[in-house]
mmCIF file of C-alpha atoms in Angstrom:
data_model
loop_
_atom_site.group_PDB
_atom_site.id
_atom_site.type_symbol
_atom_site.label_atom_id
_atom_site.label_comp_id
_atom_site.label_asym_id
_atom_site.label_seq_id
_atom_site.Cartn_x
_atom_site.Cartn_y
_atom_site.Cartn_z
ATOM 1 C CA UNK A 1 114.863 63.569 114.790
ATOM 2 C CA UNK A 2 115.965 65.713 117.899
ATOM 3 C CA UNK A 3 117.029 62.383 119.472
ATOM 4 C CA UNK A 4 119.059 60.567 116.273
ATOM 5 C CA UNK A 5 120.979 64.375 115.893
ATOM 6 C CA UNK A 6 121.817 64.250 119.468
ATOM 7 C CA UNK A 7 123.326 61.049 119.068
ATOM 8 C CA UNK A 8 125.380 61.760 115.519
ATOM 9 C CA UNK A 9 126.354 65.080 116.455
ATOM 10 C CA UNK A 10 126.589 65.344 120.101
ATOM 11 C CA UNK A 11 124.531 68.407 120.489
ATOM 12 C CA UNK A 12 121.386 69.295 119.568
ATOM 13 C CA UNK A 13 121.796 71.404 115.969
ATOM 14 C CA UNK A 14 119.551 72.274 113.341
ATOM 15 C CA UNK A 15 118.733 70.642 110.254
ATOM 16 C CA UNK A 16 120.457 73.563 108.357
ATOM 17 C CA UNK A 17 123.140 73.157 111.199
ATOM 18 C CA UNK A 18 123.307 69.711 110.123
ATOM 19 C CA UNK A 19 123.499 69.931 106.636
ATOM 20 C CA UNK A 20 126.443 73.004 107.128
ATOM 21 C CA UNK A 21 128.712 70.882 109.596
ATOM 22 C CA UNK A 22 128.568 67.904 107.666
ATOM 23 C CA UNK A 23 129.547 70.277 103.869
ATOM 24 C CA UNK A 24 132.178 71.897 106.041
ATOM 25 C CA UNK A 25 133.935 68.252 107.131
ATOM 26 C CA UNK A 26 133.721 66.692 103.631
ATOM 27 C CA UNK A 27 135.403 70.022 102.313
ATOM 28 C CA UNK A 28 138.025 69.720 104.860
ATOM 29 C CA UNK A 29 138.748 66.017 105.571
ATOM 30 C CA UNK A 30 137.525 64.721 102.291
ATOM 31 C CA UNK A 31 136.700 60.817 101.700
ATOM 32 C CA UNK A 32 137.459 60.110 105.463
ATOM 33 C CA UNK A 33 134.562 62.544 106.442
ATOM 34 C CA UNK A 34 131.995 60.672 103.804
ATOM 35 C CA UNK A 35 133.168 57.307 105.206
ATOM 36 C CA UNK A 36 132.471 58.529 108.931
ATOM 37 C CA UNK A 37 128.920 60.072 107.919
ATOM 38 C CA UNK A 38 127.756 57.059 106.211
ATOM 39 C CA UNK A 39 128.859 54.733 109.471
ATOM 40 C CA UNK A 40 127.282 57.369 111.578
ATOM 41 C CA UNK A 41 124.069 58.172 109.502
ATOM 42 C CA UNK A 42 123.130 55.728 107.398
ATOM 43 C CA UNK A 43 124.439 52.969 109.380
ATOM 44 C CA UNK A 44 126.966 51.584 106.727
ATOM 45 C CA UNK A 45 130.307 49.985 106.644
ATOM 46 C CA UNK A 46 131.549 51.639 103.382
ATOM 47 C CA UNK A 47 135.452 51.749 103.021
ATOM 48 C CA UNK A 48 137.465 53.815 99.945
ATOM 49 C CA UNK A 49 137.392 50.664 97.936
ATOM 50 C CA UNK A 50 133.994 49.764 98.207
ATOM 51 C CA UNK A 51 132.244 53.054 97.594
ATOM 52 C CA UNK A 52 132.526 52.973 94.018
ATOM 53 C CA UNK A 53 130.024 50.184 92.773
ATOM 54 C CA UNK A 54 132.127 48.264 90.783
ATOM 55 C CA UNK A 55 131.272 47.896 86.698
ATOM 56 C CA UNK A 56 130.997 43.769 87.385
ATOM 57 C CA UNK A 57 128.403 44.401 89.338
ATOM 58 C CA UNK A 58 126.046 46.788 87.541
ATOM 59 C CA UNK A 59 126.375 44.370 84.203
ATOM 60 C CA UNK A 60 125.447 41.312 86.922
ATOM 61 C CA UNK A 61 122.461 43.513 88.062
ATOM 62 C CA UNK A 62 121.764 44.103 84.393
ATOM 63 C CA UNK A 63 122.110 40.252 83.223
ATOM 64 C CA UNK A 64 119.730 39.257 86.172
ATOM 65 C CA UNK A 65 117.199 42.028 85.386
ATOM 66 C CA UNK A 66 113.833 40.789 84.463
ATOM 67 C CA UNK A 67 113.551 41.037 80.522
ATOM 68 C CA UNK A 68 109.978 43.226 81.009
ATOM 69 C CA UNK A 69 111.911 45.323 83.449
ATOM 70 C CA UNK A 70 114.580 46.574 80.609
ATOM 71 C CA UNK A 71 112.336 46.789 78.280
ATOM 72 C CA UNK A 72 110.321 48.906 80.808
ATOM 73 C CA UNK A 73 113.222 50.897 81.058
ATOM 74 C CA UNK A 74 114.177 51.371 77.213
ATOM 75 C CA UNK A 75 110.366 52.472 76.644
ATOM 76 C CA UNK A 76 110.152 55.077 79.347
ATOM 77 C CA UNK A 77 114.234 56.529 78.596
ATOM 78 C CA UNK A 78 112.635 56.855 74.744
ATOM 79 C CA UNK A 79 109.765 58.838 76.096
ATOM 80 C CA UNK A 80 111.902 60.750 77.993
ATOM 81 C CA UNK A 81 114.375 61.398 75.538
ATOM 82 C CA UNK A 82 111.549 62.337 72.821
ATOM 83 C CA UNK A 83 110.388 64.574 75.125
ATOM 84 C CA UNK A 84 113.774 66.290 76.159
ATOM 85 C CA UNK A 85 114.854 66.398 72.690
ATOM 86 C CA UNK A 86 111.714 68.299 71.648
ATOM 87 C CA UNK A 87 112.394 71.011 74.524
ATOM 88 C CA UNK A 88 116.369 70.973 74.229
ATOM 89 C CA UNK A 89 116.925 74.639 73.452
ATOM 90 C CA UNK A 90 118.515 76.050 70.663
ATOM 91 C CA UNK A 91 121.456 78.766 70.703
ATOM 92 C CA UNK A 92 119.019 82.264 69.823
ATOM 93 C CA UNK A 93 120.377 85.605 68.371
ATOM 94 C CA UNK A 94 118.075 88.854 68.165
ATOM 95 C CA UNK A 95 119.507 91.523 65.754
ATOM 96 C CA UNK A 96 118.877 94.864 68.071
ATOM 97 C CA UNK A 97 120.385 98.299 66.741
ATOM 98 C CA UNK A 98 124.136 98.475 67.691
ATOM 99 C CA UNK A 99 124.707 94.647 67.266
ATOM 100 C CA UNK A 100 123.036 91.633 68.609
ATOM 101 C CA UNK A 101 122.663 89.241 71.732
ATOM 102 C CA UNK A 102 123.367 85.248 71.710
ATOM 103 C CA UNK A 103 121.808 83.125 73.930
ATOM 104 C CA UNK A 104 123.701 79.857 74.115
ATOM 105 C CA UNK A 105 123.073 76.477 75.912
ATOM 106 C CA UNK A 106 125.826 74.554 76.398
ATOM 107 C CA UNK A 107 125.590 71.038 78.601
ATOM 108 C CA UNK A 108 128.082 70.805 81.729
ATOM 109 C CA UNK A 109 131.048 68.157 81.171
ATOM 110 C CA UNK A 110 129.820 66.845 84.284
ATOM 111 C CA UNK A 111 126.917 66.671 86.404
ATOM 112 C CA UNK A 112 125.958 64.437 89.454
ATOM 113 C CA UNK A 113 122.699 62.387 90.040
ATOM 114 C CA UNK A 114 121.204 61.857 93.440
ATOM 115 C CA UNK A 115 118.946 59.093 94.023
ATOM 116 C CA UNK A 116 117.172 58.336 97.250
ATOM 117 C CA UNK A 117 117.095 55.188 98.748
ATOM 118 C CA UNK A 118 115.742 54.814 102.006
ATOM 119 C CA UNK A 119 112.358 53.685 102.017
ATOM 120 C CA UNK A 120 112.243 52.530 98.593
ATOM 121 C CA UNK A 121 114.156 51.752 95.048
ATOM 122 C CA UNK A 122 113.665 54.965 92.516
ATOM 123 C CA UNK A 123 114.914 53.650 88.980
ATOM 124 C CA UNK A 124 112.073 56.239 87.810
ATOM 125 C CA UNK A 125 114.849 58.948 89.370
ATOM 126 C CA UNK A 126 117.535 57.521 87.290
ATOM 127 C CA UNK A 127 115.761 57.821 84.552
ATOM 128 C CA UNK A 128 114.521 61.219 85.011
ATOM 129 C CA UNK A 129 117.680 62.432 85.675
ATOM 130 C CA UNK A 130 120.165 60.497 83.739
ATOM 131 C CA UNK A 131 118.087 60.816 80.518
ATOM 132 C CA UNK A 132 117.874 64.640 80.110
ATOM 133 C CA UNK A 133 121.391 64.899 81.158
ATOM 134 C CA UNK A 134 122.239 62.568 78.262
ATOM 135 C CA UNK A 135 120.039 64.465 75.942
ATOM 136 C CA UNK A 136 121.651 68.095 76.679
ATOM 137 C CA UNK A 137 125.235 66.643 76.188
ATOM 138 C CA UNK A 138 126.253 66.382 79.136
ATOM 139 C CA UNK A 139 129.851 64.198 79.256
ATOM 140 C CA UNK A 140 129.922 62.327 82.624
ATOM 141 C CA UNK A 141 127.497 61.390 84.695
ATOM 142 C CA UNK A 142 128.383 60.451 88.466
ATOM 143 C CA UNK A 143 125.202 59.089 90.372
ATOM 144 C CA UNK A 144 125.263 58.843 94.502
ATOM 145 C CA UNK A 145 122.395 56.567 96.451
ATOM 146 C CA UNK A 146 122.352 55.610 99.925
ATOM 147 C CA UNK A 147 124.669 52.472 100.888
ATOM 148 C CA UNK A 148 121.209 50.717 101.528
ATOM 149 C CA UNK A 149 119.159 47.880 100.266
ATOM 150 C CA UNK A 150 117.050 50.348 98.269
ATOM 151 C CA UNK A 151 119.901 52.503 97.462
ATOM 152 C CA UNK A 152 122.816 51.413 95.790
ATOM 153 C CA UNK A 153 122.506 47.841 96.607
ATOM 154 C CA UNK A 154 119.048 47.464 94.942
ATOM 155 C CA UNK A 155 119.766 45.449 91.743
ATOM 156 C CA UNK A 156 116.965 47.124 89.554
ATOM 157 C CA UNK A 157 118.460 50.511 90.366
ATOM 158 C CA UNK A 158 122.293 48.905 89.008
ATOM 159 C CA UNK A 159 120.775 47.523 86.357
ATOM 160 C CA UNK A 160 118.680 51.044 85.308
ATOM 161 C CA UNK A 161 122.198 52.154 85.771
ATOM 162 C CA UNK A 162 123.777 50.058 83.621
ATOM 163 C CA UNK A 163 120.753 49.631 80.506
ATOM 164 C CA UNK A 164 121.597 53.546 80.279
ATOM 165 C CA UNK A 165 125.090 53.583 80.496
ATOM 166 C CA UNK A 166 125.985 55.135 83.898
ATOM 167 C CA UNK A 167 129.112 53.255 85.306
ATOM 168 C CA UNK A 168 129.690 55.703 87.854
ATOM 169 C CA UNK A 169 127.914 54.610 91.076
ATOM 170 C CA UNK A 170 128.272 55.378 94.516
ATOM 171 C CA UNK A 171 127.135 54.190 97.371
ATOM 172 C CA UNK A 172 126.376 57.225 99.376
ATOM 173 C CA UNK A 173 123.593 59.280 100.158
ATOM 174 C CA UNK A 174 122.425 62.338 102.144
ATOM 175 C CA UNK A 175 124.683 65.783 102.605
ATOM 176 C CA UNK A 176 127.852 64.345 102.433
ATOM 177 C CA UNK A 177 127.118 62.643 98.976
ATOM 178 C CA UNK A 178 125.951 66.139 97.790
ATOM 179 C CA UNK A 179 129.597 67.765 99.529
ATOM 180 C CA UNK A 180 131.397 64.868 98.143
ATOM 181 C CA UNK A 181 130.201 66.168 94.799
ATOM 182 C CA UNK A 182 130.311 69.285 95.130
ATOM 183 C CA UNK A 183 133.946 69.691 96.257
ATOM 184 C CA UNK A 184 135.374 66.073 95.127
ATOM 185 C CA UNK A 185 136.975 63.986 97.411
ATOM 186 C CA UNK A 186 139.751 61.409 96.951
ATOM 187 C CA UNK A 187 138.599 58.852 94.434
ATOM 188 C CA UNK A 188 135.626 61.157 93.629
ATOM 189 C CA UNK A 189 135.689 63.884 91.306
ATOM 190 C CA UNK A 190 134.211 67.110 91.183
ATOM 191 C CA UNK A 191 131.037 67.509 89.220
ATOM 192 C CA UNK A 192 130.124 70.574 87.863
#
């Protein structure tokens, strides 16, 4: 690890030194920093017009899908969404003697979904995170895997994507998907 930050970053840093330089370039150079990361890191010629996965090719993914995969899929998002909807809290008010309190839950307009990638495809991540998302409310969903081959080139992870509706895919991964988020970047919005 010592070795591969050496070469990215010139010097030997810390993971948390890591993780901090590469937030504080995607919050001040935006796309271009993501772009250089994921050439740098992951090893991945991703350009501002190929980051975004486009909608053809989640509903190819989909079409090409094993039938006993998506139905796979539809059985385990039901269980899921059984099980969040039996646990999705409800707003509370206790009476106490000048008034009362409210508890409210209210979903975020929009959240972001990291799935890993490298050593392996996770559709079981997709579903466990797109599904209670869905459940609570929440508006837009905006899911970032690793430009890899288990990442967001792996056609059962586009086409778990697409069987629950998420057409917002990007293909990148590690801290500067999670900056890219978390500030927004050119073609990439904010999530909450």
């Amino acid at each position: 690890g010592r070795q591969r930050t050496m070469e990215i970053f010139g010097q030997p840093l810390t993971p948390v030194q890591v993780v901090e330089r590469i937030c504080r370039d995607v919050d001040q150079k935006g796309l271009a920093a993501v772009l250089d990361y994921s050439a740098r890191i992951d090893k991945a010629q991703v350009t501002a017009e190929t980051i975004r996965v486009p909608a053809e090719e989640l509903a190819k993914a989909h079409a090409a899908a094993e039938p006993e995969f998506l139905q796979t899929v539809r059985r385990v998002a039901g269980r899921i969404r059984t099980f969040q909807e039996a646990i999705l809290h409800h707003d509370v008010r206790v009476d106490v003697p000048h008034g009362h309190l409210v508890e409210r839950y209210l979903p975020l307009k929009r959240v972001g979904l990291c799935v890993p990638g490298g050593a392996a495809a996770y559709p079981s991540t997709v579903l466990m995170t797109a599904v209670p998302a869905q459940v609570a409310g929440v508006a837009e969903l905006a899911l970032v895997a690793p430009p890899t081959k288990f990442g967001a080139y792996n056609p059962v992870l586009l086409a778990t994507c697409h069987e629950l509706g998420i057409r917002e895919v990007y293909r990148m991964g590690g801290a500067q998907a999670v900056a890219a988020l978390a500030y927004g970047v050119e073609g990439i919005p904010r999530v909450d």
